[in-house]
XYZ file of C-alpha atoms in Angstrom:
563
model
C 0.000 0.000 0.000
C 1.203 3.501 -0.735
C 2.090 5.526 2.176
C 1.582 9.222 2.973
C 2.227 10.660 6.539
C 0.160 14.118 5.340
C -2.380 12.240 4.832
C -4.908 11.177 7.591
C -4.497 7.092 8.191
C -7.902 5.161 8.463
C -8.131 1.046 9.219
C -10.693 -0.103 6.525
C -12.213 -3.711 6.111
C -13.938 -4.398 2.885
C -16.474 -7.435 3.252
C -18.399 -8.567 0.146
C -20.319 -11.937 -1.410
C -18.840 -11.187 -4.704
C -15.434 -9.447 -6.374
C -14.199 -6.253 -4.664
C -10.570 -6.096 -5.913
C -11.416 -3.855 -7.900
C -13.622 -1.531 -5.811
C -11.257 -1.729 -3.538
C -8.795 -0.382 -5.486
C -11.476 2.192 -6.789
C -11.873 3.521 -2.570
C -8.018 3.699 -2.030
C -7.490 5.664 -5.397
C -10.263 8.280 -4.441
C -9.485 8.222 -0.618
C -5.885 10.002 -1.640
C -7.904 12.293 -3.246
C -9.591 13.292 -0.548
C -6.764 12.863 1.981
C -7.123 9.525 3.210
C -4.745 6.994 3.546
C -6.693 4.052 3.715
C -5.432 0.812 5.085
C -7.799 -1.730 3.521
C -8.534 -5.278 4.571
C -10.433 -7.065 1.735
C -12.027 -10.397 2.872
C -11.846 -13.255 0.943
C -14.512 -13.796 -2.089
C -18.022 -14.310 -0.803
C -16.887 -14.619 3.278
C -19.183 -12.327 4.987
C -20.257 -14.735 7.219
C -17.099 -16.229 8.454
C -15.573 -13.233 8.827
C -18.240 -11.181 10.980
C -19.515 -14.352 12.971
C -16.399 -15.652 13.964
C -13.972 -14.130 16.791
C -11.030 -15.708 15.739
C -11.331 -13.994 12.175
C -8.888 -11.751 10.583
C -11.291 -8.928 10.845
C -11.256 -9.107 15.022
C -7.593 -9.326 14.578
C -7.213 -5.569 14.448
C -8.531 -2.298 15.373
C -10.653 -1.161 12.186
C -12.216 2.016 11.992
C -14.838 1.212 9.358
C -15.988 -2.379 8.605
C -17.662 -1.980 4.867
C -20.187 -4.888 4.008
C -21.990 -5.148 0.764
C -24.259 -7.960 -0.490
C -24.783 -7.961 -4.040
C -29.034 -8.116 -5.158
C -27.592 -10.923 -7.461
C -26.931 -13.070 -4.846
C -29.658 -12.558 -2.754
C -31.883 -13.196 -5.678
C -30.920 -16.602 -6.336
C -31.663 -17.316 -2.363
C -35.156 -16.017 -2.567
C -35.665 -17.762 -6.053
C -35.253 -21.328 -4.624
C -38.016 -20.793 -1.546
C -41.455 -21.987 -2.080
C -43.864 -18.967 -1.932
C -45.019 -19.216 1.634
C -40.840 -18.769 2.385
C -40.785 -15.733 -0.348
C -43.308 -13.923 1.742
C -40.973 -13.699 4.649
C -37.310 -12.898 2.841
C -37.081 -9.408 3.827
C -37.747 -10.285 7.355
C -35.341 -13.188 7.317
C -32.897 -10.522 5.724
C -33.485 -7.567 8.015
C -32.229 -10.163 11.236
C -29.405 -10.792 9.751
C -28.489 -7.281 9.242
C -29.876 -7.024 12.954
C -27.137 -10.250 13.505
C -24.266 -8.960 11.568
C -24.507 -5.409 13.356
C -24.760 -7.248 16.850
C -21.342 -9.352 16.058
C -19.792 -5.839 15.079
C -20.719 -4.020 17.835
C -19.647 -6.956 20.343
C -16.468 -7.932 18.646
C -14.842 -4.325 17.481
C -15.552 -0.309 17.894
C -15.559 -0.491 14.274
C -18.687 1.884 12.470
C -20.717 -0.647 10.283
C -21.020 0.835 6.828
C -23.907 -1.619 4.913
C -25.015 -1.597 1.313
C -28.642 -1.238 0.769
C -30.387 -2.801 -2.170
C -30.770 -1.811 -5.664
C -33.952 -2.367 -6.886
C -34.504 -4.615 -9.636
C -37.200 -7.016 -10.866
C -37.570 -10.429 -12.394
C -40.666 -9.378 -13.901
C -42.846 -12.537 -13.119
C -45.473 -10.858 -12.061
C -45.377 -7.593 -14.345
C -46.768 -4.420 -12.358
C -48.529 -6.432 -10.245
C -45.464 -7.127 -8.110
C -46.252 -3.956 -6.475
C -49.357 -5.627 -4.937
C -48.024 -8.619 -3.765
C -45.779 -9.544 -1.125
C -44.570 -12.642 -2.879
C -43.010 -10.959 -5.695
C -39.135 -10.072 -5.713
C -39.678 -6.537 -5.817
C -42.125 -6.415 -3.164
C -39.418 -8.016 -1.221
C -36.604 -5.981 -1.742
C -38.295 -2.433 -1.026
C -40.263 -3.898 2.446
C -36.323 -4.661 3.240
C -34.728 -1.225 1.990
C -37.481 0.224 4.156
C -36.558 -2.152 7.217
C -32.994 -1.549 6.674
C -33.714 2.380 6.952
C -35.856 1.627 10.332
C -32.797 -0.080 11.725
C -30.444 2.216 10.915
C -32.226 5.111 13.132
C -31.909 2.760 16.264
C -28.395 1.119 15.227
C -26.119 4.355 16.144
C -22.676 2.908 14.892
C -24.542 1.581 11.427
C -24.594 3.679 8.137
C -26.244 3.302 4.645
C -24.245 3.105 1.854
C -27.519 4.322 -0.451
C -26.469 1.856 -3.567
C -30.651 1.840 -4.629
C -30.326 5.912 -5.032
C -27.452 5.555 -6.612
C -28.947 2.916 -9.187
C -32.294 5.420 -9.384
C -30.171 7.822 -10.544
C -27.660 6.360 -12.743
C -29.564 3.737 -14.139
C -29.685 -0.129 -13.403
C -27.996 -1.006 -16.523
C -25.020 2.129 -15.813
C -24.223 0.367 -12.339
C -23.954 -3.061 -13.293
C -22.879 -4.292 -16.497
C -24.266 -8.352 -16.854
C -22.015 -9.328 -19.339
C -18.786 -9.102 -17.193
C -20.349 -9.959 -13.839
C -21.273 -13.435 -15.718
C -17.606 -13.750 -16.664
C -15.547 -12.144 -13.680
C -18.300 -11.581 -10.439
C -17.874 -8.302 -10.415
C -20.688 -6.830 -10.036
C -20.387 -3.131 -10.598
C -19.611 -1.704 -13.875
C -15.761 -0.316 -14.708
C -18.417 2.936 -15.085
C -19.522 3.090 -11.491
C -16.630 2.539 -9.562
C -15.370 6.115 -8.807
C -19.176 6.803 -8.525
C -19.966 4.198 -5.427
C -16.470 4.473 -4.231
C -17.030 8.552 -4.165
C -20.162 7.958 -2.139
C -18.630 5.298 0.611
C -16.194 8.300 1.064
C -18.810 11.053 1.355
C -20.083 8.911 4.645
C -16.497 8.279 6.053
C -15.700 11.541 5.947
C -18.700 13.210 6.814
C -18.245 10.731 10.138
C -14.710 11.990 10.571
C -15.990 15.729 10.498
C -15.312 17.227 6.959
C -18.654 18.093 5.597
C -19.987 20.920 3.771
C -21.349 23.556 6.163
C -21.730 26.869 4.340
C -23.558 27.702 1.114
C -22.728 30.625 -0.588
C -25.040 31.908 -3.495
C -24.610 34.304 -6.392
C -27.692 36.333 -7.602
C -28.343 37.305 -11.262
C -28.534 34.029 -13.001
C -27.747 31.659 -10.497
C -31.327 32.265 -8.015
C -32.951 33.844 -10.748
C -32.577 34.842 -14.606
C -31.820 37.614 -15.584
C -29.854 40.957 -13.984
C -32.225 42.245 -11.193
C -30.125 46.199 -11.843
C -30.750 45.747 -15.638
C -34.146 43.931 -15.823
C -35.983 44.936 -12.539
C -37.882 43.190 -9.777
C -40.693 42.572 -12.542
C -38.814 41.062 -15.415
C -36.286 38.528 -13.373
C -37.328 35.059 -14.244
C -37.935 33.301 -11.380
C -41.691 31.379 -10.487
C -43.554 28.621 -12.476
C -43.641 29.889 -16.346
C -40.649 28.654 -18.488
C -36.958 28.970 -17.120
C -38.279 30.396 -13.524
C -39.511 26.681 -12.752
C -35.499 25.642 -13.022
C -34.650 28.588 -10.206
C -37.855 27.912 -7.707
C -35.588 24.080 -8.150
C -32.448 25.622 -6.838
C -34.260 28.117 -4.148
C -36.120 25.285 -2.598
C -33.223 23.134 -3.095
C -31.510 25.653 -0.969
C -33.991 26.217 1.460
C -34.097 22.792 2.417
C -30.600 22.487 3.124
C -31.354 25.349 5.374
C -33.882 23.993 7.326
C -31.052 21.054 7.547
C -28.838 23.669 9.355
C -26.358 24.348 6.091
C -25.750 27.786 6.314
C -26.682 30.286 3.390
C -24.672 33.146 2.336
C -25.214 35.469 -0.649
C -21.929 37.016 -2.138
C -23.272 39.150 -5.363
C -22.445 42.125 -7.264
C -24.815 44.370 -7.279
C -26.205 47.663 -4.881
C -27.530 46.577 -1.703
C -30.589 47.864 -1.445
C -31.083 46.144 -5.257
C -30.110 43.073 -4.439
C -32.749 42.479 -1.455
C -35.501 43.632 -3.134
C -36.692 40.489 -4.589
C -35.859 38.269 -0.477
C -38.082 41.296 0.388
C -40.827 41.551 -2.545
C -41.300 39.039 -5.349
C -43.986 37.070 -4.636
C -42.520 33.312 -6.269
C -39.704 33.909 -4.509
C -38.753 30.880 -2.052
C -35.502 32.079 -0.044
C -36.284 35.241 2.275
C -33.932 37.428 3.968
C -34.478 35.455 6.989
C -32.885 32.321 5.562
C -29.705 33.987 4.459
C -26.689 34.355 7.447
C -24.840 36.728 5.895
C -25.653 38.639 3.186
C -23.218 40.862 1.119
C -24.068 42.701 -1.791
C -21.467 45.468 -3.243
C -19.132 46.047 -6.382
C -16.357 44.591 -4.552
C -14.153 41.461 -5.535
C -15.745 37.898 -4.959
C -12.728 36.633 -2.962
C -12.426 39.853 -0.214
C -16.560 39.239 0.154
C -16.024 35.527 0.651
C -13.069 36.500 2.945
C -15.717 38.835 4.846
C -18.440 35.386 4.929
C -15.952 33.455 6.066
C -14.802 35.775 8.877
C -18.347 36.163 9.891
C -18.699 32.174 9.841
C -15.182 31.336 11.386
C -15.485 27.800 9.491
C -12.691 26.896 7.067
C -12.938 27.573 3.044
C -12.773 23.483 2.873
C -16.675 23.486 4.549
C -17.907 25.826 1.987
C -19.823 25.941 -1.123
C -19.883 28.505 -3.622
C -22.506 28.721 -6.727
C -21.952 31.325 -9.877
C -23.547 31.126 -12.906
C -20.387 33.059 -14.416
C -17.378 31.044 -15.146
C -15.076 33.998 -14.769
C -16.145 34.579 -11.185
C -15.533 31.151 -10.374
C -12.039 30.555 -11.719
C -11.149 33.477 -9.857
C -12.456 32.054 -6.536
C -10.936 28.775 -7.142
C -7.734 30.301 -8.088
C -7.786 32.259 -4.626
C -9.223 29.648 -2.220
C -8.272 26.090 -3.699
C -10.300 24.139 -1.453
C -13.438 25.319 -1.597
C -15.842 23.605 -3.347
C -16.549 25.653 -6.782
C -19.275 23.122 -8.745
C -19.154 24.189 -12.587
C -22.334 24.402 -13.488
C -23.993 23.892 -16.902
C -24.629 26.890 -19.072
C -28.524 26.244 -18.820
C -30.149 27.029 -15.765
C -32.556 23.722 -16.667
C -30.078 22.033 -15.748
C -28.405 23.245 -12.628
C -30.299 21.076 -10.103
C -30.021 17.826 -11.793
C -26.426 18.613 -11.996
C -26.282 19.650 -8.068
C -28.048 16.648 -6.493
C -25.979 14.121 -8.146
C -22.928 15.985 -6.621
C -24.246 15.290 -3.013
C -22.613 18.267 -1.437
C -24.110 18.195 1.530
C -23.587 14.505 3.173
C -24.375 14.170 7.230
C -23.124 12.027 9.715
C -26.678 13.074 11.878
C -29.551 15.771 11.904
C -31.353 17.155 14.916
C -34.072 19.537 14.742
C -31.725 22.527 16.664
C -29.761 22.279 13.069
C -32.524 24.668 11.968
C -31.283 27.390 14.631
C -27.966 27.991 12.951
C -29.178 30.694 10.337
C -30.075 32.940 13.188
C -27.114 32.466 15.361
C -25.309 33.479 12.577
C -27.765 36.526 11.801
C -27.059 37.289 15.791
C -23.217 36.914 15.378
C -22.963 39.362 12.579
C -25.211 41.959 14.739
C -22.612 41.380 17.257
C -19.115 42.069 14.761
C -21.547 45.154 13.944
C -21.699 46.101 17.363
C -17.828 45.436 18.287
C -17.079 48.121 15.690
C -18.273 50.772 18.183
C -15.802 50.086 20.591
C -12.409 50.986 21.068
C -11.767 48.551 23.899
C -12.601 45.036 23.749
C -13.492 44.294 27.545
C -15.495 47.030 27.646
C -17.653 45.021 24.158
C -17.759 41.762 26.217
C -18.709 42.931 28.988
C -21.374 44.641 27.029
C -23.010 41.141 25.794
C -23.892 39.908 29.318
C -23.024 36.367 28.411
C -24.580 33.537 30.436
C -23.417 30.322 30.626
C -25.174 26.727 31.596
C -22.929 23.640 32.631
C -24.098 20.244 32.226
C -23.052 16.602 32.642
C -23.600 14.555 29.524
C -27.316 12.836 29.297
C -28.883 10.926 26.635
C -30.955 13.767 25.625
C -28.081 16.212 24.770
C -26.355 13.086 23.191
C -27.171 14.042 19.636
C -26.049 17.112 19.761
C -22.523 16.105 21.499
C -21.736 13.765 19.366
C -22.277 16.434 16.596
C -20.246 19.064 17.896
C -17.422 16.513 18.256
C -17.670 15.929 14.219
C -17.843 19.862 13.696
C -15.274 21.034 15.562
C -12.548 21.359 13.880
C -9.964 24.297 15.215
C -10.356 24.602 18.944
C -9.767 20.307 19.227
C -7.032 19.316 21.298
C -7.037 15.648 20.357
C -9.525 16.076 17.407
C -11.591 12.575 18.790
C -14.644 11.811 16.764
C -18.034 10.624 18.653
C -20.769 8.826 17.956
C -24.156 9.086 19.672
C -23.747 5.426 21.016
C -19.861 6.981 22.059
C -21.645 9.797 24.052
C -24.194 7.603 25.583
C -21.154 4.946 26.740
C -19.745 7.947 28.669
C -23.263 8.790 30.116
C -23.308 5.635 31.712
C -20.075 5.430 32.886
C -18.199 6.306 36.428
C -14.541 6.049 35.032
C -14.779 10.266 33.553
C -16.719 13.743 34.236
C -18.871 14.910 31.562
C -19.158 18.715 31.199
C -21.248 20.119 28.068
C -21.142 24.211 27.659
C -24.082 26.249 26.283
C -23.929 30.066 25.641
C -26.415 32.963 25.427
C -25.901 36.861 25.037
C -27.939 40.035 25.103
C -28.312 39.059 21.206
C -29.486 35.413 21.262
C -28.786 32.005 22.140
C -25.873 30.677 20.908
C -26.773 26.811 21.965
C -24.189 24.360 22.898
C -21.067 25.705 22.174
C -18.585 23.466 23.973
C -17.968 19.624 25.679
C -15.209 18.238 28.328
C -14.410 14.583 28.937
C -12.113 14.483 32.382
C -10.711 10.483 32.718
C -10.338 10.015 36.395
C -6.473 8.904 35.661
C -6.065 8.324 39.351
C -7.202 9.161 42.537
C -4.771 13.099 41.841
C -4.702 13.209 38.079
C -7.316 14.034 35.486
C -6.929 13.556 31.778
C -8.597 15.508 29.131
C -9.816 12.688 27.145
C -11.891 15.423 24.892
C -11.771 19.111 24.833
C -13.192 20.772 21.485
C -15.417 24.314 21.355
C -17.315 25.902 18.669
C -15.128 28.514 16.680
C -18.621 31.085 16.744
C -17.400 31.690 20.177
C -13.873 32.451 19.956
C -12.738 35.409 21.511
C -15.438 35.746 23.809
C -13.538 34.007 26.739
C -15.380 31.419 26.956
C -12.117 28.472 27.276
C -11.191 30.798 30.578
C -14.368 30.059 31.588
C -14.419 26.689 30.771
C -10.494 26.331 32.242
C -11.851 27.834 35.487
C -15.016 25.618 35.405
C -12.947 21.890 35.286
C -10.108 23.297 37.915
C -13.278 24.036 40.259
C -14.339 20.654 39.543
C -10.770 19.127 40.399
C -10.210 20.329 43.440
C -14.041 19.859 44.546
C -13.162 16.192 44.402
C -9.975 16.417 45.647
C -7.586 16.190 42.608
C -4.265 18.143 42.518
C -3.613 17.950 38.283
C -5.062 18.227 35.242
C -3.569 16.664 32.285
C -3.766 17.512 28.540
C -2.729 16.173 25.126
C -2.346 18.189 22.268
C -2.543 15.666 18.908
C -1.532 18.418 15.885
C -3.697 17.910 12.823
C -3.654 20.496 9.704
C -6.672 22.375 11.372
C -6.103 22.662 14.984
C -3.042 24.621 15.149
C -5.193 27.256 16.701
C -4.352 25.325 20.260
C -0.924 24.077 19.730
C 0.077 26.853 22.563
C -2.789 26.761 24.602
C -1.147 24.624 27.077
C 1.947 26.608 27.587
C 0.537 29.519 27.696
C -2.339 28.873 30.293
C 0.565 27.350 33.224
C 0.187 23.580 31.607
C 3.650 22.185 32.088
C 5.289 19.828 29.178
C 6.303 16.514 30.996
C 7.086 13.672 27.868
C 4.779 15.350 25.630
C 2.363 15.480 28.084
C 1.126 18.918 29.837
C 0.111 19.584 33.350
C -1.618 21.460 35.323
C -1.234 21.978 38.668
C -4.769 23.192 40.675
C -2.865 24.218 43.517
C -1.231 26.953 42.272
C -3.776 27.556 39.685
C -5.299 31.518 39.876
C -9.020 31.529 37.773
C -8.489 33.404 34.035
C -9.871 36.427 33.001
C -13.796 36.172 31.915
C -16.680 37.918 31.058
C -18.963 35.230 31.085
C -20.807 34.099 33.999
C -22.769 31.069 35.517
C -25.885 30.483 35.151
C -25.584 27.018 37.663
């Protein structure tokens, strides 16, 4: 295997009941491009079983991260084809427990995330149409267990859909798989579809590991509606259901639903101001409203210093970003100036632009909770607050000004979701830059071995929800370890990690420790911390730092308790 040390190292096991060599090769190829270095297992042909139900296996022999199993619709076919019909009325059931099994033996035998193939839909056409009335037919079948599969994959926290059936929708059946060569060689995917599926087991991998889109950034004129609202007016722009307006209500609602999802929208456009609102503010078919946008900048400056601006607004990196332009120009200059951010080149007719966008999948998740939705105005209440810092010449006097509040809280199973999802957001102000799962969150819930702190924020301006977690390991009856420290970049500056500091050195010596110890792990995006330590009275002992809570004095904050 080729070897990288830039590039991030992840322990992959590839199980499958027909040829992978060549997917395989298709997930390593695109996981350098993406900056992985995968380490890839790849079971034996058609060994799921003895692999996952047996402890002695090779794939309990190591610490993977991601255990990858895909059963092809091929071979489950020819299982349900030999049952007698009272048996085909009961093989998605009989498939959905063993799913059920094989996540059970995972989640026994490893820590390993379960990433599963669903189903592509296909059908022998024995009964015609009416397969889609009874539950004996193939097709029946498969869907009832795509469906199950979905229902277990909400209660299964560690177990991800690899959505092959979309992918198939999509593509087409006969673009995914090509017979021919699967009746010569097994294989079951087409030379085609490989960097497609491969592309897609990434986009969940990585979403997992925290890089994910977060930010949307629109242009105007052309891209959210035709035509040049300066030039053409509020009245002419083409936007609504008659003719090309239908293919820009497509991208508006496309981007108002990946609001709702918490994405963040930001307009960047050329144009006066007052101009460019009027339509968020007046055109009746118009989907997207001021409301929905973050941050919204519209002058006759350069693209790149107003996506500089958004992004100083946002504090998220240019990687987590999204920018659409109808104008090639405009987007070969942001490329140029911010390499990786996403800049999606899209087709010169607008007909086309949300066909072209979906199949992209932008926007993959590792999770979703209904707070998601909340983002858009803690952004709009950020902004107010940059507005407001402009009017003072001394920064104490500005925090003091915000009368910030703050609420502690151990860990519980209701703020799980939303812990584990900070943990795969945070990407600057992460000291070890560890990666948690619901299930992950919940196992330290229920356990007596750490202290479980989670942070949440308001000011005069708004709520800024939870904007921070600490896991203490109780090391030894005078040490604590910081297992996990990470904190929202939207509150950076505000001095909320004094706070915090104070908060776990109150803890300590409540309970009658006498250190703290942290780890600093250096990836390309935390070097934001790399002197934290030294510079808050942490001593370096072997790469190691510690903290000693006897001579510790509290930090300077402006935030107080609300416990």
């Amino acid at each position: 295997m080729l070897a990288n040390k830039r590039l991030k190292c992840l322990k992959v096991a590839v199980l499958a009941d027909s040829s992978s060599q060549l997917y395989v090769q298709s997930l390593r190829g695109y996981g350098f491009e993406v900056g992985l270095n995968l380490d890839i297992y790849e079971a034996d042909f058609d060994q799921i079983d003895s692999e996952i139900f047996n402890i002695s296996s090779k794939l309990y022999s190591e610490d993977w991260h991601y255990i990858i199993v895909y059963q092809s619709v091929e071979k489950i076919f020819s299982k349900y084809a030999k049952l007698n019909y009272n048996e085909k009325a009961s093989f998605a059931r009989i498939q959905i427990d063993y799913a059920k099994s094989i996540y059970q033996a995972v989640s026994e035998c490893s820590k390993a995330k379960l990433v599963y193939f669903n189903f592509a839909e296909c059908s022998d056409n024995v009964f015609g149409n009416f397969a889609n009335k009874t539950e004996y037919s193939f097709l029946y079948q498969i869907r009832k267990l795509n469906y199950e599969l979905m229902n277990l994959a909400q209660e299964a926290k560690n177990l991800y859909l690899n959505d092959l059936n979309a992918l198939s929708s999509t593509y087409g059946r006969d673009f995914v798989t090509n017979g021919k060569v699967y009746i010569q060689t097994g294989l079951i995917f087409s030379f085609e579809f490989l960097p497609i599926i491969s592309k897609n087991t990434l986009d969940i991998i990585l979403s997992i590991e925290g890089k994910f889109k977060k930010c949307l950034i629109l242009d105007l004129d052309n891209t959210l509606w035709g035509g040049i609202i300066g030039d053409d007016g509020i009245e002419k722009i083409e936007i609504g259901e008659l003719g090309l307006g239908k293919a820009f209500v497509q991208i508006q609602t496309w981007a108002k639903q990946l609001k709702e999802r918490g994405i963040i929208l930001a307009v960047c456009s050329k144009n006066n101001e007052e101009i460019a609102r009027e339509p968020f503010e007046r055109h009746p078919e118009m989907i997207l409203r001021l409301e929905d946008i973050a941050v919204f900048v519209a002058n006759w400056e350069s693209k790149v210093s107003n996506i500089q601006y958004i992004q100083s607004i946002l504090k998220i990196g240019y990687d987590s970003m999204v920018f659409l332009d109808d104008n090639p120009y405009e987007r070969m200059i942001v490329k140029s100036n911010f390499p990786e951010l996403t800049v999606p080149e899209l087709p010169a007719d607008p007909a086309e632009y949300f066909p072209f966008l979906s199949k992209l999948n932008l926007f993959e998740a590792a999770n979703f909770i209904l707070d998601d939705a909340k983002r858009t105005k803690q952004y709009q209440e950020e902004a107010n607050r940059i507005h407001l810092q402009k009017s003072f010449t001394n920064e104490d006097e500005f925090l003091e000004s915000l009368d910030m509040v703050a609420e502690v809280q151990p860990f519980s199973k209701f703020s799980a979701p939303r812990i584990a999802q900070l943990s795969q957001r945070s990407n600057q102000f992460n000291f070890r830059t560890v990666r948690l799962t619901e299930l992950d969150v919940n196992n330290f819930v229920s356990s007596d071995e750490y202290y479980t702190l989670s942070f949440s924020l308001k000011d005069k301006y708004g709520d800024h929800g939870l904007i921070s977690m600490m896991i203490l390991q109780k090391q030894n009856s005078r040490q604590l370890f910081m297992h996990s420290w990470l904190m929202s970049c939207r509150v950076l500056n505000r001095t909320a990690e004094n706070f915090i500091l104070n908060t776990i050195v109150k803890l300590g010596k409540e309970n009658g420790y006498e250190e703290i110890i942290g780890q600093y792990i250096p990836t390309p995006k935390n070097v934001l911390v790399k002197d934290y330590f030294a510079d808050n009275g942490f001593i370096n002992e072997g790469g190691e730092w510690h903290l000693s809570l006897i001579n510790f004095s509290n930090r300077k904050t402006f935030i107080k308790s609300k416990n």
